[in-house]
mmCIF file of C-alpha atoms in Angstrom:
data_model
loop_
_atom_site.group_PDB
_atom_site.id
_atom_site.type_symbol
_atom_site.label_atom_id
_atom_site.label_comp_id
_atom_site.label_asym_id
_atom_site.label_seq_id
_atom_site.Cartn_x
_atom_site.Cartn_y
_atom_site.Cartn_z
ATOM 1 C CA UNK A 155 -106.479 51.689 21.876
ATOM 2 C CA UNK A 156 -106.349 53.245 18.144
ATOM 3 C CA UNK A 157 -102.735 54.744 17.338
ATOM 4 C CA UNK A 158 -102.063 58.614 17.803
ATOM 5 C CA UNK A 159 -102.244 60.332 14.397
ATOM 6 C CA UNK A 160 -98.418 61.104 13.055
ATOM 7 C CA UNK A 161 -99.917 64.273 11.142
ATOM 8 C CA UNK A 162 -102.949 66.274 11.688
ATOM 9 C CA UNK A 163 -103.926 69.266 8.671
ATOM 10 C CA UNK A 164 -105.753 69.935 5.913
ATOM 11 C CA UNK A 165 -106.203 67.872 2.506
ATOM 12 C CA UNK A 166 -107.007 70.219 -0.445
ATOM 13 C CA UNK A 167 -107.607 70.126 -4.008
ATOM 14 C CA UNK A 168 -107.452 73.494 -5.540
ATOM 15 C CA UNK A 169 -110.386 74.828 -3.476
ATOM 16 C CA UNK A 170 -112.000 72.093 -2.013
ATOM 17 C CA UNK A 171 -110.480 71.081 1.310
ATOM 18 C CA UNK A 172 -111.141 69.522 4.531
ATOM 19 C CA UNK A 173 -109.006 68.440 7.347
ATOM 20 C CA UNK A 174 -107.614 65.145 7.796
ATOM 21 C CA UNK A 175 -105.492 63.187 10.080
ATOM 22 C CA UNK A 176 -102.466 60.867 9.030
ATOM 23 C CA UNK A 177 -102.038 57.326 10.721
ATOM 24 C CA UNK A 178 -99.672 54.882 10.560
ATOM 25 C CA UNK A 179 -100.403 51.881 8.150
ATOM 26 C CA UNK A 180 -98.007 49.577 9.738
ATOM 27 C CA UNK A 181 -96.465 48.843 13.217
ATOM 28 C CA UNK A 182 -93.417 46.936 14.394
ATOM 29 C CA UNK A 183 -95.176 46.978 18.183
ATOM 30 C CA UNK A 184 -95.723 43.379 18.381
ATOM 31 C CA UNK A 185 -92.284 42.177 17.434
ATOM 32 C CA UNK A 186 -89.950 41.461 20.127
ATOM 33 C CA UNK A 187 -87.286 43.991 21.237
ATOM 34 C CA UNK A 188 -84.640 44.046 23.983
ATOM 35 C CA UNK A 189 -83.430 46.006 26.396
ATOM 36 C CA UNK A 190 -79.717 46.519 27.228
ATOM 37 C CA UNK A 191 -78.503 45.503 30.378
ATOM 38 C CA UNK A 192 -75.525 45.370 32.873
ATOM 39 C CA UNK A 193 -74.637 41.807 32.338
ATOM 40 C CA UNK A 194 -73.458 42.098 36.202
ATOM 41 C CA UNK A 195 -75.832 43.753 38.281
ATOM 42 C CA UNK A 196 -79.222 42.980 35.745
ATOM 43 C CA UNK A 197 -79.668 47.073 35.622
ATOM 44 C CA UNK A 198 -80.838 49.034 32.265
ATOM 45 C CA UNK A 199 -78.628 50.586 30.407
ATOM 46 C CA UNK A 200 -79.409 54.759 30.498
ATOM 47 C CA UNK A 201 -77.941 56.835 27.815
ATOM 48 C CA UNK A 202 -76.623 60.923 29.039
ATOM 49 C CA UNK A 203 -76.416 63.512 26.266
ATOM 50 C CA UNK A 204 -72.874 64.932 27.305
ATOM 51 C CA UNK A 205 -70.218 67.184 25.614
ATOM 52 C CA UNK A 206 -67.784 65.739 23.794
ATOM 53 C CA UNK A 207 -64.892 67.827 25.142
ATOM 54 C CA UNK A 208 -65.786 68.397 28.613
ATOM 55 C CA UNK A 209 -67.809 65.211 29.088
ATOM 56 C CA UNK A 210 -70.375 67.219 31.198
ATOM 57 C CA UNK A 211 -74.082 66.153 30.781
ATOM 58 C CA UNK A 212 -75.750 68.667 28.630
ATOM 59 C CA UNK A 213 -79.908 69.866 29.310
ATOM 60 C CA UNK A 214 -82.114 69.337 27.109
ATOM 61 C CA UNK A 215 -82.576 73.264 26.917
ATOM 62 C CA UNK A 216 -79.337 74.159 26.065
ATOM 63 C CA UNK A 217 -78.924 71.522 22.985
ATOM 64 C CA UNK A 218 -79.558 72.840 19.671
ATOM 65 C CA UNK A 219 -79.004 71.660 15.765
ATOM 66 C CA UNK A 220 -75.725 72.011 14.164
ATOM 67 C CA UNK A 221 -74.721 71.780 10.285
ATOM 68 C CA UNK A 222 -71.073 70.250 10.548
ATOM 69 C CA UNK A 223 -68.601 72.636 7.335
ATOM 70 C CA UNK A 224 -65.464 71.023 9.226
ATOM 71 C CA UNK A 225 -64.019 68.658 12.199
ATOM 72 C CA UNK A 226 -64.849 70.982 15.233
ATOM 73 C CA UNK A 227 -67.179 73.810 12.772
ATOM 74 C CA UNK A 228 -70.446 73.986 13.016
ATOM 75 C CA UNK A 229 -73.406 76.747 11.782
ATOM 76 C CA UNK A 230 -75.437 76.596 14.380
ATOM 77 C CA UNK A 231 -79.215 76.622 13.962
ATOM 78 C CA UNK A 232 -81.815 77.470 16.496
ATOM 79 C CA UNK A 233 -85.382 76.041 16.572
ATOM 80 C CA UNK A 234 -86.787 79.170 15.842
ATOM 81 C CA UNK A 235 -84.753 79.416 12.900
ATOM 82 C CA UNK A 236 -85.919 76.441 11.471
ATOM 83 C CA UNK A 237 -89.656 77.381 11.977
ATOM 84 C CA UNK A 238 -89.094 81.002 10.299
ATOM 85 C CA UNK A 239 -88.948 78.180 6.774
ATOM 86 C CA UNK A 240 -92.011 76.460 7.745
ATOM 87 C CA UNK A 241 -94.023 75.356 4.745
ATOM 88 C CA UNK A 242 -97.598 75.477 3.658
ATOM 89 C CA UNK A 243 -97.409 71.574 3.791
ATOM 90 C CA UNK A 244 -96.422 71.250 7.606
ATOM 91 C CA UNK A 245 -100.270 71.899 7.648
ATOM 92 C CA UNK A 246 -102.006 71.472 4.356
ATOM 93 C CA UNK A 247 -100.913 68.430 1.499
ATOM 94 C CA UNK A 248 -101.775 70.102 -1.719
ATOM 95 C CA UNK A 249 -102.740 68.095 -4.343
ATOM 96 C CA UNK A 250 -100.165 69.390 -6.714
ATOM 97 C CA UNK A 251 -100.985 66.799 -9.747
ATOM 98 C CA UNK A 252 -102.501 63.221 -10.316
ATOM 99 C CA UNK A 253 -100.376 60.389 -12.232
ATOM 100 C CA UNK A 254 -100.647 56.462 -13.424
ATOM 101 C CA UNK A 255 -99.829 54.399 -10.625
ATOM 102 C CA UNK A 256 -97.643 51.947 -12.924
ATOM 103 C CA UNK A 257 -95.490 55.085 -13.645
ATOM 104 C CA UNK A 258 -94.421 54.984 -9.667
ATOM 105 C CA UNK A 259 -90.866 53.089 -9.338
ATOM 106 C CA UNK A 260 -91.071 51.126 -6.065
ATOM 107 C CA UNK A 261 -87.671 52.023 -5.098
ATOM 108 C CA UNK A 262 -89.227 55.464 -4.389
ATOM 109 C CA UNK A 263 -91.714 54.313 -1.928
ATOM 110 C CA UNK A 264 -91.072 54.626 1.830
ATOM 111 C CA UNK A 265 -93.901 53.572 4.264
ATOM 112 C CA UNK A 266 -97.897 53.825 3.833
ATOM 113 C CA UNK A 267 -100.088 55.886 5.890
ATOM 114 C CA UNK A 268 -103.853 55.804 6.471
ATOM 115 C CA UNK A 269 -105.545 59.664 5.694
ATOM 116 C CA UNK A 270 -108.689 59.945 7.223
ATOM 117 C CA UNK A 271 -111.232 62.938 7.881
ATOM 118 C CA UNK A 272 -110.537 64.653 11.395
ATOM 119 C CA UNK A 273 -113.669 64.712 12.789
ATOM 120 C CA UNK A 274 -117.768 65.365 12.127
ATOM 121 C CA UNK A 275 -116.754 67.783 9.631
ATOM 122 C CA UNK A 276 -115.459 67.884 5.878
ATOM 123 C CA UNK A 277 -116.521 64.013 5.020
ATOM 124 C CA UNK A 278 -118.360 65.377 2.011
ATOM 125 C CA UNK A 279 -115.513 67.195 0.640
ATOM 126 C CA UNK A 280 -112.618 64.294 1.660
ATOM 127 C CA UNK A 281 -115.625 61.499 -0.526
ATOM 128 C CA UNK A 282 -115.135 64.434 -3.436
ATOM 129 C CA UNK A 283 -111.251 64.108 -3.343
ATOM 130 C CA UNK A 284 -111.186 60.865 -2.787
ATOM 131 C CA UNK A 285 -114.055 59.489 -5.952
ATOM 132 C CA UNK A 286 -111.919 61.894 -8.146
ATOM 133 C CA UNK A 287 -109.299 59.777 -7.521
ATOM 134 C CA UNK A 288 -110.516 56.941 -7.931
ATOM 135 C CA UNK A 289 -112.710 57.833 -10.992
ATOM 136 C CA UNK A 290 -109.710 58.818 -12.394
ATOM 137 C CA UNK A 291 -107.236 55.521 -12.156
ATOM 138 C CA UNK A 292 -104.512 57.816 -11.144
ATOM 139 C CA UNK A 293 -102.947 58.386 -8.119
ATOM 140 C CA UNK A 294 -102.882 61.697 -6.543
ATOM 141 C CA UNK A 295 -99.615 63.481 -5.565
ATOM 142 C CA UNK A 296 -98.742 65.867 -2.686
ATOM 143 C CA UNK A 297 -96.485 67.312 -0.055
ATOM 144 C CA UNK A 298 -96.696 67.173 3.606
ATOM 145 C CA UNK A 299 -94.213 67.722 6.348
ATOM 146 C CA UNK A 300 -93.248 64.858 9.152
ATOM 147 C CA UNK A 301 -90.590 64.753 10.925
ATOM 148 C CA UNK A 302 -89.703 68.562 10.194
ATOM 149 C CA UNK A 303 -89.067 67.364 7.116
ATOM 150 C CA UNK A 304 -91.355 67.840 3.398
ATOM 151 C CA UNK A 305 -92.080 64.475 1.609
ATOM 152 C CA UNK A 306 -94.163 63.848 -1.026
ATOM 153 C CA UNK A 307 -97.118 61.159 -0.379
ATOM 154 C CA UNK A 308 -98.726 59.449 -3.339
ATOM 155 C CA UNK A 309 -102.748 59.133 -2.670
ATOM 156 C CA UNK A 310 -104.802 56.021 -3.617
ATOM 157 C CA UNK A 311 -108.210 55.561 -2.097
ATOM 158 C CA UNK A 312 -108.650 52.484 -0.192
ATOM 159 C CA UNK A 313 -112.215 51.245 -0.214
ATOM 160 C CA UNK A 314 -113.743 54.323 1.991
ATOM 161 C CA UNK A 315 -110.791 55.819 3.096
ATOM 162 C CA UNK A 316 -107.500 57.339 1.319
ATOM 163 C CA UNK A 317 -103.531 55.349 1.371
ATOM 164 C CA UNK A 318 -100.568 57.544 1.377
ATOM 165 C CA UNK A 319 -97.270 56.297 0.610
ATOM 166 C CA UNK A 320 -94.358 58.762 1.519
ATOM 167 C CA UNK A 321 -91.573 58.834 -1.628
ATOM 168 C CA UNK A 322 -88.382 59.527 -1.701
ATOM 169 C CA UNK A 323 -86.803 62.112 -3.584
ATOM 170 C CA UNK A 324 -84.455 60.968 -6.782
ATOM 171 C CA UNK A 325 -81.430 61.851 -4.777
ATOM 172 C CA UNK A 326 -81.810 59.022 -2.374
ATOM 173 C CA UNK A 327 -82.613 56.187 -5.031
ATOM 174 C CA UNK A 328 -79.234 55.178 -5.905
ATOM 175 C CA UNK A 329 -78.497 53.827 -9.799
ATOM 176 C CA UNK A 330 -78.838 50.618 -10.285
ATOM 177 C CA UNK A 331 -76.080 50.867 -13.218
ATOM 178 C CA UNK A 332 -73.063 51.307 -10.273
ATOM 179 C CA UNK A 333 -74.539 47.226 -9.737
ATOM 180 C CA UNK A 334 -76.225 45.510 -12.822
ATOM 181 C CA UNK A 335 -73.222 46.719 -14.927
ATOM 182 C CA UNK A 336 -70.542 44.119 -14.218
ATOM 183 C CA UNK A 337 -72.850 41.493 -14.926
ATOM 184 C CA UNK A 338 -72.340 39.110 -17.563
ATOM 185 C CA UNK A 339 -74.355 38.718 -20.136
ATOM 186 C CA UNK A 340 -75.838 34.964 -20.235
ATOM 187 C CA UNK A 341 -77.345 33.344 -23.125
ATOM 188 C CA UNK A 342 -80.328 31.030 -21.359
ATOM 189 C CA UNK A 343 -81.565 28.722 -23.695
ATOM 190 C CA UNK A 344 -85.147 27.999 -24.665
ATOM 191 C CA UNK A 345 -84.305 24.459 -22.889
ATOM 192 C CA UNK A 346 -83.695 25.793 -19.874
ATOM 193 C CA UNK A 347 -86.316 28.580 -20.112
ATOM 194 C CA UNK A 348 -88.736 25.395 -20.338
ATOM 195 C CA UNK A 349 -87.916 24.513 -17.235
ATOM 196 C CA UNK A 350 -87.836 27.136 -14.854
ATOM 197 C CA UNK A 351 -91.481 28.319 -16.013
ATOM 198 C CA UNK A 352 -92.350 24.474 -15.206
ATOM 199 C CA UNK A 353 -91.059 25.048 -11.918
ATOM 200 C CA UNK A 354 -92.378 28.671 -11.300
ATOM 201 C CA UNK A 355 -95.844 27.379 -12.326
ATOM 202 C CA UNK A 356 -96.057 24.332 -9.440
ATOM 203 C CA UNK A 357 -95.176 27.012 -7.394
ATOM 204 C CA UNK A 358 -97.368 29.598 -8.442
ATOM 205 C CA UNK A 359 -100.158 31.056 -6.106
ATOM 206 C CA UNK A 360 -101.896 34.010 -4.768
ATOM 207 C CA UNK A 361 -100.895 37.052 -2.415
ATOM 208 C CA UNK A 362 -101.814 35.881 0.820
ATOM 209 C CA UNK A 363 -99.726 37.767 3.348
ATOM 210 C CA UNK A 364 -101.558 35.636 6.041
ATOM 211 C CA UNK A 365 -99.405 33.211 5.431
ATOM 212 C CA UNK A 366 -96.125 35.039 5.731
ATOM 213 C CA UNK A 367 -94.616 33.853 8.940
ATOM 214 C CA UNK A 368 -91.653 35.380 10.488
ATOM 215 C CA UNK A 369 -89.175 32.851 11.005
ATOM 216 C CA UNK A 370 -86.925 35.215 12.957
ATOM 217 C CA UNK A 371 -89.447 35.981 15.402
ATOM 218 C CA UNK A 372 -90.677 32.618 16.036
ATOM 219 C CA UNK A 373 -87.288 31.605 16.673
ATOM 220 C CA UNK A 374 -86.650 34.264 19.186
ATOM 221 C CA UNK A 375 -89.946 33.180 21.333
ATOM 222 C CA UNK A 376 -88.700 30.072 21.356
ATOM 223 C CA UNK A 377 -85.116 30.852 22.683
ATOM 224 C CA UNK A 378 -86.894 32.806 25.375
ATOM 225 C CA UNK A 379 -89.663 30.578 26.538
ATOM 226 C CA UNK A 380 -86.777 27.915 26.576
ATOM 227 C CA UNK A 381 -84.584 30.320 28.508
ATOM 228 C CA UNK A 382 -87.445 30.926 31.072
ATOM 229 C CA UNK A 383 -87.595 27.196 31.707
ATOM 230 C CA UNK A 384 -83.924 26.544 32.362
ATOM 231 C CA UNK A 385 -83.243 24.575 29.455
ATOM 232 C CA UNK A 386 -79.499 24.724 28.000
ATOM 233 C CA UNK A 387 -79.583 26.647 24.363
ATOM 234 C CA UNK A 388 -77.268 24.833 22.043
ATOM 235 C CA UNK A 389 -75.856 26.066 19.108
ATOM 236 C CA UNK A 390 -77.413 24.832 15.948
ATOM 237 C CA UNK A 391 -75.220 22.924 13.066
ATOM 238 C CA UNK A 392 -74.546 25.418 10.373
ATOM 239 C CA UNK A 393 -75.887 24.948 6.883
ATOM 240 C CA UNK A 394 -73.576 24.430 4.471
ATOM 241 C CA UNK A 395 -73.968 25.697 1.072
ATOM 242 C CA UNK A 396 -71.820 24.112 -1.820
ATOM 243 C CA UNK A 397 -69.597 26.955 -3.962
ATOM 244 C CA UNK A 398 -69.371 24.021 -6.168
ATOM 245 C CA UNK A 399 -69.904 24.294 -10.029
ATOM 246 C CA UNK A 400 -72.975 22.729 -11.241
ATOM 247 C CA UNK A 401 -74.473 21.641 -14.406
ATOM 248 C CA UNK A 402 -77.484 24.204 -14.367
ATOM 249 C CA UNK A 403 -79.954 21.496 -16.630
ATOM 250 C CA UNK A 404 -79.364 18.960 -14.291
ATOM 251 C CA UNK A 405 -80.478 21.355 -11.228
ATOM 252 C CA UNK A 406 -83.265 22.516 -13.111
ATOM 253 C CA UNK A 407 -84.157 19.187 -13.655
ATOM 254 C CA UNK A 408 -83.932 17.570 -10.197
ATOM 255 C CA UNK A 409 -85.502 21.127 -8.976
ATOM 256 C CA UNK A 410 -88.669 20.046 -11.032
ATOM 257 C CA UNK A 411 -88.968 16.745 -9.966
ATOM 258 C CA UNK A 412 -88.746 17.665 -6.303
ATOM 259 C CA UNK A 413 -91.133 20.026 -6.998
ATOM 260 C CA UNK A 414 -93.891 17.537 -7.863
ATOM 261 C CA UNK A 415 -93.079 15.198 -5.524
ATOM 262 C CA UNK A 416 -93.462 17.704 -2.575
ATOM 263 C CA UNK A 417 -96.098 19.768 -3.947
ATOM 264 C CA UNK A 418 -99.032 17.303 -2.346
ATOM 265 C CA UNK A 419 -97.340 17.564 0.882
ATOM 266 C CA UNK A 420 -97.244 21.357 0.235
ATOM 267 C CA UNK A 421 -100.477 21.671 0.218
ATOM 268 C CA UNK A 422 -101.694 19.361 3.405
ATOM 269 C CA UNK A 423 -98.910 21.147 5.473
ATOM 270 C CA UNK A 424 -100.471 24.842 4.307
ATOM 271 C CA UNK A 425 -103.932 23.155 5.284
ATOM 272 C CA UNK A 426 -102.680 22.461 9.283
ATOM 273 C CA UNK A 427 -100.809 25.552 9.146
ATOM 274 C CA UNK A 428 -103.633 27.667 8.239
ATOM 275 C CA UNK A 429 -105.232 26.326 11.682
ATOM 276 C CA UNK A 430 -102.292 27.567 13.685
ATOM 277 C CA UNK A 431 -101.855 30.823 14.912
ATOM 278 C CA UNK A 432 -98.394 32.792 14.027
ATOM 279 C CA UNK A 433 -97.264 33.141 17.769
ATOM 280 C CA UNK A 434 -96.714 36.991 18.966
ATOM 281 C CA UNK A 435 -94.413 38.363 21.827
ATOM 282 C CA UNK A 436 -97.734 38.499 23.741
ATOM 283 C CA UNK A 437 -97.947 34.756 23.578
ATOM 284 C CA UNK A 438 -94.938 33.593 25.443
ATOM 285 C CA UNK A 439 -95.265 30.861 27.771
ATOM 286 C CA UNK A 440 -94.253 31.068 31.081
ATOM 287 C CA UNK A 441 -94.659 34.619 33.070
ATOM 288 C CA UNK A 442 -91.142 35.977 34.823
ATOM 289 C CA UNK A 443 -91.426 35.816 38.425
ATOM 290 C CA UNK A 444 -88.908 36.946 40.220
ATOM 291 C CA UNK A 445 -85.823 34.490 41.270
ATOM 292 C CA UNK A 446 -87.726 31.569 41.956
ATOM 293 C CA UNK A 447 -86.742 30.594 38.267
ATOM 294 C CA UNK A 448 -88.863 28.225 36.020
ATOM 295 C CA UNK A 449 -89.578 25.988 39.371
ATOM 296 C CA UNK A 450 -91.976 28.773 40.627
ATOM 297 C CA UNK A 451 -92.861 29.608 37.734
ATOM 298 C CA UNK A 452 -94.554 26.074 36.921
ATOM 299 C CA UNK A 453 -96.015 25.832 40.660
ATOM 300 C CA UNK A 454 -97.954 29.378 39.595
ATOM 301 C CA UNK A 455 -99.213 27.814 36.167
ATOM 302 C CA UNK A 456 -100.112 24.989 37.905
ATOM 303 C CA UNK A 457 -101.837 27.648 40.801
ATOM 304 C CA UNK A 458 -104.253 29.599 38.558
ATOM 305 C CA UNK A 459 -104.550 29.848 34.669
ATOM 306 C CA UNK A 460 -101.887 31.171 32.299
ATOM 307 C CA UNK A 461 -102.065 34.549 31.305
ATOM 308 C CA UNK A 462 -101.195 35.398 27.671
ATOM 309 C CA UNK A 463 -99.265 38.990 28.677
ATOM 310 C CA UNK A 464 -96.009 38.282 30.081
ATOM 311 C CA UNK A 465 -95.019 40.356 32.762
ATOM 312 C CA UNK A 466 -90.727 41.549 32.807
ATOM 313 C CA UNK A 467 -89.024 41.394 36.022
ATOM 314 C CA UNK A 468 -88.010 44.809 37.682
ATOM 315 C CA UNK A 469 -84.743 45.656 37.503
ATOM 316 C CA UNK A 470 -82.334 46.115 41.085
#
């Protein structure tokens, strides 16, 4: 099932325009998440809105947005208030300018989108926009409003379609002088220059995020799927990192040498693990089944064949 759009408008470049529809470029859907529960009964958790004074639940209705000028003062704001400011963007992102892509600090970018044309309509003008772009090297700014809030999205095209990336504005980037300026400033000799670039090229490569596997995740399958089956979880032997002063040649040196020695191995162990899928929360072993534990559980896997969704017990 494709995602819902986030956005849905109009994309225009001084008076060419056609409407488009915003997705999201990413998704966090397949990691796994948790519920909270009443570690007594096995219930969910439910959350009331409720007033802080009286502690009475509070409708949906009668809630509205609040700018806090003290403890207990607020200027109240009402939702038709806040449309009476609505901007051209909520509906339209303008293509206000177009600059060098280099020129874009990456502390500024947010998320990416996906912009594509809404419809049978307006492809001719969105493969206008988007050639110009591309044609011209640049990347194309604009506004648009999410989350009843304006942000400006950087356009790129992306073989037949268009990437957005929302930016931030330059009074959420924080300096990085309140950081970098206590620290010292090291001499590195050419000596030791030699040798991290000796290192950094046996361990040089290309951008293959199909490699990237989430440790984290993988680790929390595991917990489960040995959870399911009864097994005890122990806790694992911390890792102990030495505070210790060290001569920085001599760990450049023994970092190089167990460089080469393991970079052969490297490379067979990528080989298997390119064969091997990354597993995903729909992947878990053994299916929840009531109380009958991981006993019934196996007699149903031995029954009939596993099935890759796993299905969560109901609550009460």
């Amino acid at each position: 099932m494709a995602p819902r759009a986030n956005w849905k408008g109009f994309l225009r470049l001084s008076l060419v325009t056609c409407p488009v529809a915003l997705y999201p470029a990413t998704s966090d859907a397949e990691k796994v998440s948790f519920n909270q529960i009443n570690k007594n009964t096995g219930h969910r958790i439910k959350y009331k809105k409720v007033d802080a004074e009286t502690g009475e639940e509070v409708e949906n209705d009668d809630i509205i947005k609040g700018y806090p000028v003290d403890k207990d003062t607020y200027i109240e704001v009402s939702k038709d208030e806040l449309e009476s400011i609505a901007l051209e963007s909520t509906r339209t992102i303008e293509i206000d300018e177009f600059v060098p892509k280099s020129e874009i600090d990456t502390r500024y970018l947010i998320r990416p989108y996906y912009l594509v044309p809404d419809g049978k309509v307006g492809h001719d003008a969105y493969a206008v926009i988007r050639e110009t772009i591309r044609d011209m090297g640049k990347v194309a700014l604009g506004r648009v409003v999410l989350t009843s809030r304006e942000h400006i999205i950087a356009l790129e095209p992306m073989g037949k379609g268009l990437m957005g990336n929302l930016l931030r504005y330059p009074y959420e980037v924080r300096s990085e002088k309140e950081y970098f300026d206590d620290i010292q400033d090291v001499k590195v000799t050419k000596d030791m220059l030699d040798l991290a670039r000796h290192i950094v090229n046996q361990k040089s490569g290309s951008f293959e995020p199909e490699k990237f596997e989430d440790h984290y995740e993988s680790a929390l399958i595991e917990l489960i799927n040995q959870k399911r089956a009864g097994k005890r979880i122990s806790a694992p032997t911390a890792s102990r990192t030495s505070g210790n002063v060290v001569d920085l040649m001599d760990a450049l040196r023994k970092s190089l040498a167990g460089s080469k020695q393991a970079a052969p191995q490297t490379s067979m162990a990528k080989q298997k693990k390119a064969k091997k899928r990354i597993p995903g929360q729909k992947e878990m072993l053994l299916p929840i089944s009531g109380k009958g534990g991981a006993a019934a559980a196996e007699r149903k896997k031995a029954d009939k064949p596993q099935r890759s969704t796993a299905r969560t017990r109901k609550a009460g």
